[in-house]
Coordinates of N, CA and C in Angstrom, one line a residue:
Q1 N 126.6 138.8 108.1 CA 126.5 137.8 109.2 C 127.9 137.1 109.4
V2 N 127.8 135.8 109.8 CA 129.0 135.1 110.0 C 129.2 134.0 109.0
Q3 N 130.4 133.8 108.5 CA 130.6 132.7 107.6 C 131.8 131.8 108.1
L4 N 131.6 130.5 108.0 CA 132.6 129.6 108.4 C 133.0 128.7 107.2
V5 N 134.3 128.6 107.1 CA 134.9 127.9 105.9 C 135.9 126.8 106.5
E6 N 135.5 125.6 106.2 CA 136.4 124.4 106.6 C 137.4 124.1 105.6
S7 N 138.5 123.5 106.0 CA 139.4 123.0 105.0 C 140.3 121.9 105.8
G8 N 141.0 121.1 105.0 CA 141.8 120.1 105.5 C 141.4 118.6 105.4
G9 N 140.2 118.4 105.0 CA 139.7 117.1 104.8 C 140.4 116.4 103.7
G10 N 140.2 115.1 103.7 CA 140.8 114.3 102.6 C 140.7 112.8 102.9
L11 N 141.5 112.1 102.1 CA 141.5 110.6 102.2 C 142.8 110.2 102.9
V12 N 142.6 109.4 103.9 CA 143.8 108.8 104.6 C 143.6 107.4 104.9
Q13 N 144.7 106.7 105.2 CA 144.6 105.3 105.6 C 144.4 105.2 107.1
S14 N 143.8 104.1 107.5 CA 143.6 103.8 108.9 C 144.9 104.0 109.7
G15 N 144.9 104.8 110.8 CA 146.0 105.1 111.5 C 146.7 106.4 111.2
G16 N 146.2 107.0 110.1 CA 146.8 108.2 109.6 C 146.2 109.4 110.4
F17 N 146.6 110.6 109.9 CA 146.2 111.8 110.6 C 145.8 112.9 109.6
L18 N 144.9 113.8 110.1 CA 144.5 115.0 109.4 C 144.4 116.1 110.3
R19 N 144.5 117.3 109.8 CA 144.2 118.5 110.6 C 143.2 119.4 109.9
L20 N 142.1 119.6 110.5 CA 141.0 120.4 109.9 C 141.1 121.8 110.5
S21 N 140.8 122.7 109.6 CA 140.8 124.1 110.0 C 139.4 124.7 109.6
C22 N 139.0 125.7 110.4 CA 137.8 126.4 110.2 C 138.0 127.9 110.5
A23 N 137.9 128.7 109.5 CA 138.1 130.1 109.7 C 136.7 130.9 109.7
A24 N 136.5 131.7 110.6 CA 135.3 132.5 110.7 C 135.5 133.9 110.2
S25 N 134.6 134.4 109.6 CA 134.6 135.8 109.1 C 133.3 136.5 109.2
G26 N 133.3 137.8 109.1 CA 132.0 138.5 109.2 C 132.1 139.5 110.4
N27 N 130.9 140.0 110.7 CA 130.8 140.9 111.8 C 130.9 140.2 113.2
I28 N 132.1 139.9 113.6 CA 132.3 139.1 114.8 C 133.1 139.9 115.8
F29 N 132.5 140.0 117.0 CA 133.2 140.6 118.1 C 133.9 139.5 119.0
S30 N 133.2 138.4 119.1 CA 133.8 137.3 119.9 C 133.0 136.1 119.6
I31 N 133.6 134.9 119.6 CA 133.0 133.6 119.4 C 133.0 132.9 120.8
N32 N 131.9 132.7 121.3 CA 131.9 132.0 122.7 C 132.4 130.6 122.6
V33 N 131.8 129.8 121.7 CA 132.2 128.4 121.6 C 132.3 128.0 120.1
M34 N 133.4 127.3 119.8 CA 133.6 126.8 118.5 C 133.7 125.3 118.6
G35 N 133.3 124.6 117.6 CA 133.4 123.1 117.7 C 133.3 122.4 116.4
W36 N 133.5 121.1 116.5 CA 133.4 120.3 115.3 C 132.3 119.2 115.5
Y37 N 131.5 119.0 114.5 CA 130.6 117.9 114.5 C 130.8 117.1 113.2
R38 N 130.3 115.9 113.2 CA 130.4 115.1 112.0 C 129.1 114.3 111.8
Q39 N 129.0 114.0 110.5 CA 127.8 113.2 110.1 C 128.2 112.2 109.0
A40 N 128.1 110.9 109.4 CA 128.4 109.8 108.5 C 127.1 109.5 107.7
P41 N 127.3 108.9 106.5 CA 126.1 108.6 105.7 C 125.1 107.7 106.5
G42 N 123.8 108.2 106.4 CA 122.8 107.4 107.1 C 122.7 107.6 108.6
K43 N 123.6 108.5 109.1 CA 123.6 108.7 110.6 C 123.3 110.2 110.9
E44 N 122.9 110.4 112.1 CA 122.7 111.8 112.6 C 124.0 112.5 112.9
R45 N 124.0 113.8 112.8 CA 125.1 114.6 113.1 C 125.5 114.4 114.6
E46 N 126.7 114.2 114.9 CA 127.2 114.0 116.3 C 128.3 115.0 116.7
L47 N 128.4 115.3 117.9 CA 129.4 116.1 118.4 C 130.7 115.4 118.4
V48 N 131.8 116.2 118.0 CA 133.1 115.7 118.0 C 133.9 116.3 119.2
A49 N 133.9 117.6 119.2 CA 134.6 118.4 120.2 C 134.2 119.8 120.2
T50 N 134.3 120.5 121.3 CA 134.0 121.9 121.4 C 135.1 122.6 122.2
I51 N 135.3 123.9 122.0 CA 136.2 124.6 122.8 C 135.6 126.0 123.0
T52 N 135.7 126.5 124.3 CA 135.2 127.8 124.6 C 136.2 128.9 124.3
D53 N 135.8 130.1 124.4 CA 136.7 131.2 124.2 C 137.8 131.3 125.3
G54 N 137.6 130.6 126.4 CA 138.5 130.5 127.5 C 139.4 129.3 127.4
G55 N 139.2 128.5 126.4 CA 140.1 127.3 126.1 C 139.6 126.0 126.7
S56 N 138.4 126.0 127.3 CA 137.9 124.8 127.9 C 137.4 123.9 126.8
T57 N 137.9 122.6 126.8 CA 137.5 121.7 125.8 C 136.6 120.6 126.2
S58 N 135.9 120.0 125.3 CA 135.0 118.9 125.6 C 135.1 118.0 124.4
Y59 N 135.1 116.6 124.6 CA 135.2 115.7 123.5 C 134.2 114.6 123.7
A60 N 133.8 114.1 122.6 CA 133.0 112.8 122.6 C 133.9 111.7 123.1
A61 N 133.3 110.8 123.7 CA 134.2 109.7 124.3 C 135.0 108.9 123.3
S62 N 134.4 108.7 122.1 CA 135.2 107.9 121.1 C 136.3 108.7 120.5
M63 N 136.3 110.0 120.6 CA 137.4 110.8 120.1 C 138.4 111.2 121.1
K64 N 138.1 111.2 122.3 CA 139.0 111.7 123.4 C 140.3 110.8 123.3
G65 N 141.4 111.5 123.3 CA 142.7 110.9 123.3 C 143.3 110.8 121.9
R66 N 142.4 110.8 120.9 CA 142.9 110.8 119.5 C 142.8 112.1 118.8
F67 N 141.7 112.9 119.2 CA 141.5 114.2 118.5 C 141.8 115.3 119.5
T68 N 142.3 116.4 119.0 CA 142.6 117.6 119.8 C 142.0 118.8 119.1
I69 N 141.2 119.5 119.8 CA 140.6 120.8 119.3 C 141.4 121.9 119.9
S70 N 141.6 123.0 119.1 CA 142.3 124.2 119.5 C 141.7 125.3 118.8
R71 N 142.0 126.5 119.2 CA 141.6 127.7 118.5 C 142.6 128.8 118.6
D72 N 142.5 129.7 117.6 CA 143.3 130.9 117.5 C 142.4 132.0 117.5
N73 N 142.2 132.7 118.6 CA 141.2 133.7 118.7 C 141.5 134.9 117.8
A74 N 142.8 135.2 117.7 CA 143.2 136.3 116.8 C 142.8 136.1 115.4
K75 N 142.9 134.8 114.9 CA 142.6 134.5 113.6 C 141.2 134.0 113.4
K76 N 140.5 133.9 114.5 CA 139.1 133.4 114.5 C 139.0 132.1 113.9
T77 N 139.9 131.2 114.2 CA 140.0 129.9 113.6 C 140.0 128.8 114.6
V78 N 139.3 127.7 114.3 CA 139.4 126.6 115.2 C 140.0 125.4 114.4
Y79 N 140.7 124.6 115.1 CA 141.4 123.5 114.4 C 141.0 122.1 115.1
L80 N 141.1 121.1 114.3 CA 140.9 119.8 114.9 C 142.0 118.9 114.4
Q81 N 142.9 118.5 115.3 CA 143.9 117.6 114.9 C 143.4 116.1 115.2
M82 N 143.4 115.3 114.1 CA 142.9 114.0 114.2 C 144.0 113.0 114.0
N83 N 144.3 112.2 115.0 CA 145.3 111.2 114.9 C 144.7 109.8 115.1
N84 N 145.5 108.9 114.6 CA 145.1 107.5 114.7 C 143.6 107.3 114.2
L85 N 143.4 107.8 113.0 CA 142.1 107.8 112.4 C 141.7 106.3 112.1
K86 N 140.4 106.1 112.2 CA 139.8 104.8 112.0 C 138.7 104.9 110.9
P87 N 138.4 103.8 110.3 CA 137.4 103.9 109.2 C 136.0 104.4 109.7
E88 N 135.7 104.2 111.0 CA 134.5 104.7 111.6 C 134.5 106.2 111.7
D89 N 135.7 106.9 111.5 CA 135.7 108.3 111.6 C 135.3 108.9 110.3
T90 N 135.1 108.1 109.3 CA 134.7 108.6 108.0 C 133.4 109.4 108.1
A91 N 133.4 110.6 107.7 CA 132.2 111.4 107.8 C 132.4 112.8 107.2
V92 N 131.4 113.6 107.1 CA 131.6 115.0 106.7 C 131.7 115.7 108.1
Y93 N 132.7 116.5 108.2 CA 133.0 117.2 109.4 C 132.6 118.7 109.3
Y94 N 131.8 119.1 110.2 CA 131.2 120.5 110.1 C 131.8 121.4 111.3
C95 N 132.1 122.5 110.9 CA 132.5 123.5 111.9 C 131.3 124.3 112.4
N96 N 131.4 124.5 113.7 CA 130.3 125.3 114.4 C 130.8 126.4 115.2
A97 N 130.1 127.5 115.2 CA 130.5 128.6 116.1 C 129.2 129.1 116.7
K98 N 129.3 129.4 118.0 CA 128.2 129.9 118.8 C 128.6 131.3 119.2
L99 N 127.8 132.3 118.8 CA 128.0 133.7 119.1 C 126.9 134.2 120.0
R100 N 127.3 134.9 121.0 CA 126.4 135.6 121.9 C 126.2 137.0 121.5
Y101 N 125.0 137.4 121.2 CA 124.8 138.8 120.8 C 124.2 139.6 122.0
S102 N 123.6 138.9 122.9 CA 123.1 139.4 124.2 C 122.9 138.2 125.1
T103 N 122.5 138.5 126.3 CA 122.3 137.5 127.3 C 121.5 136.3 126.8
Y104 N 120.4 136.6 126.1 CA 119.5 135.6 125.7 C 119.4 135.6 124.2
D105 N 120.4 136.0 123.5 CA 120.4 136.0 122.0 C 121.7 135.4 121.5
I106 N 121.6 134.1 121.4 CA 122.8 133.3 121.0 C 122.5 132.5 119.7
Y107 N 123.4 132.6 118.8 CA 123.2 132.0 117.5 C 124.3 131.0 117.1
D108 N 123.9 129.9 116.5 CA 124.8 128.9 116.0 C 125.0 129.1 114.5
Y109 N 126.3 129.0 114.1 CA 126.6 129.1 112.7 C 127.3 127.9 112.2
W110 N 127.1 127.5 111.0 CA 127.7 126.2 110.5 C 128.5 126.4 109.2
G111 N 129.5 125.7 109.1 CA 130.3 125.7 107.8 C 129.6 124.7 106.8
Q112 N 130.2 124.6 105.6 CA 129.7 123.8 104.6 C 130.1 122.3 104.8
G113 N 131.1 122.1 105.6 CA 131.5 120.7 105.8 C 132.7 120.3 105.0
T114 N 133.5 119.5 105.5 CA 134.7 118.9 104.8 C 134.7 117.4 104.9
Q115 N 134.9 116.7 103.8 CA 134.9 115.3 103.8 C 136.1 114.7 104.4
V116 N 136.0 113.7 105.3 CA 137.1 113.0 105.8 C 136.8 111.5 105.5
T117 N 137.7 110.9 104.8 CA 137.5 109.5 104.5 C 138.7 108.7 104.9
V118 N 138.5 107.6 105.7 CA 139.5 106.8 106.2 C 139.4 105.4 105.7
S119 N 140.3 105.0 104.9 CA 140.3 103.6 104.3 C 140.8 102.6 105.3
S120 N 140.2 101.4 105.2 CA 140.5 100.3 106.1 C 141.7 99.5 105.5

């Protein structure tokens, strides 16, 4: 199937930056949508950003302007550049990939997550 592996998380000070990477592997012909979600302790998982195979991006309002999502289709990798990080950005960040196997057969795959901690 499909495996997603995140990397790039860590501990930074408020105002700092991190770049997350997520590499997909497996039997993949194409990935329609890739994205990042995050989940803070005691909170539900929330959308951070998504990017289609055509390069169309979408961001959560609180992240827009600070975070930038991009992808390298050849490497089957999605990135999340996070700038001006804030303590409220502290969470486990999960990579997501949506693959279409047929018109009505679409599956979501998830990575294990990478911890991002922003100190105040």
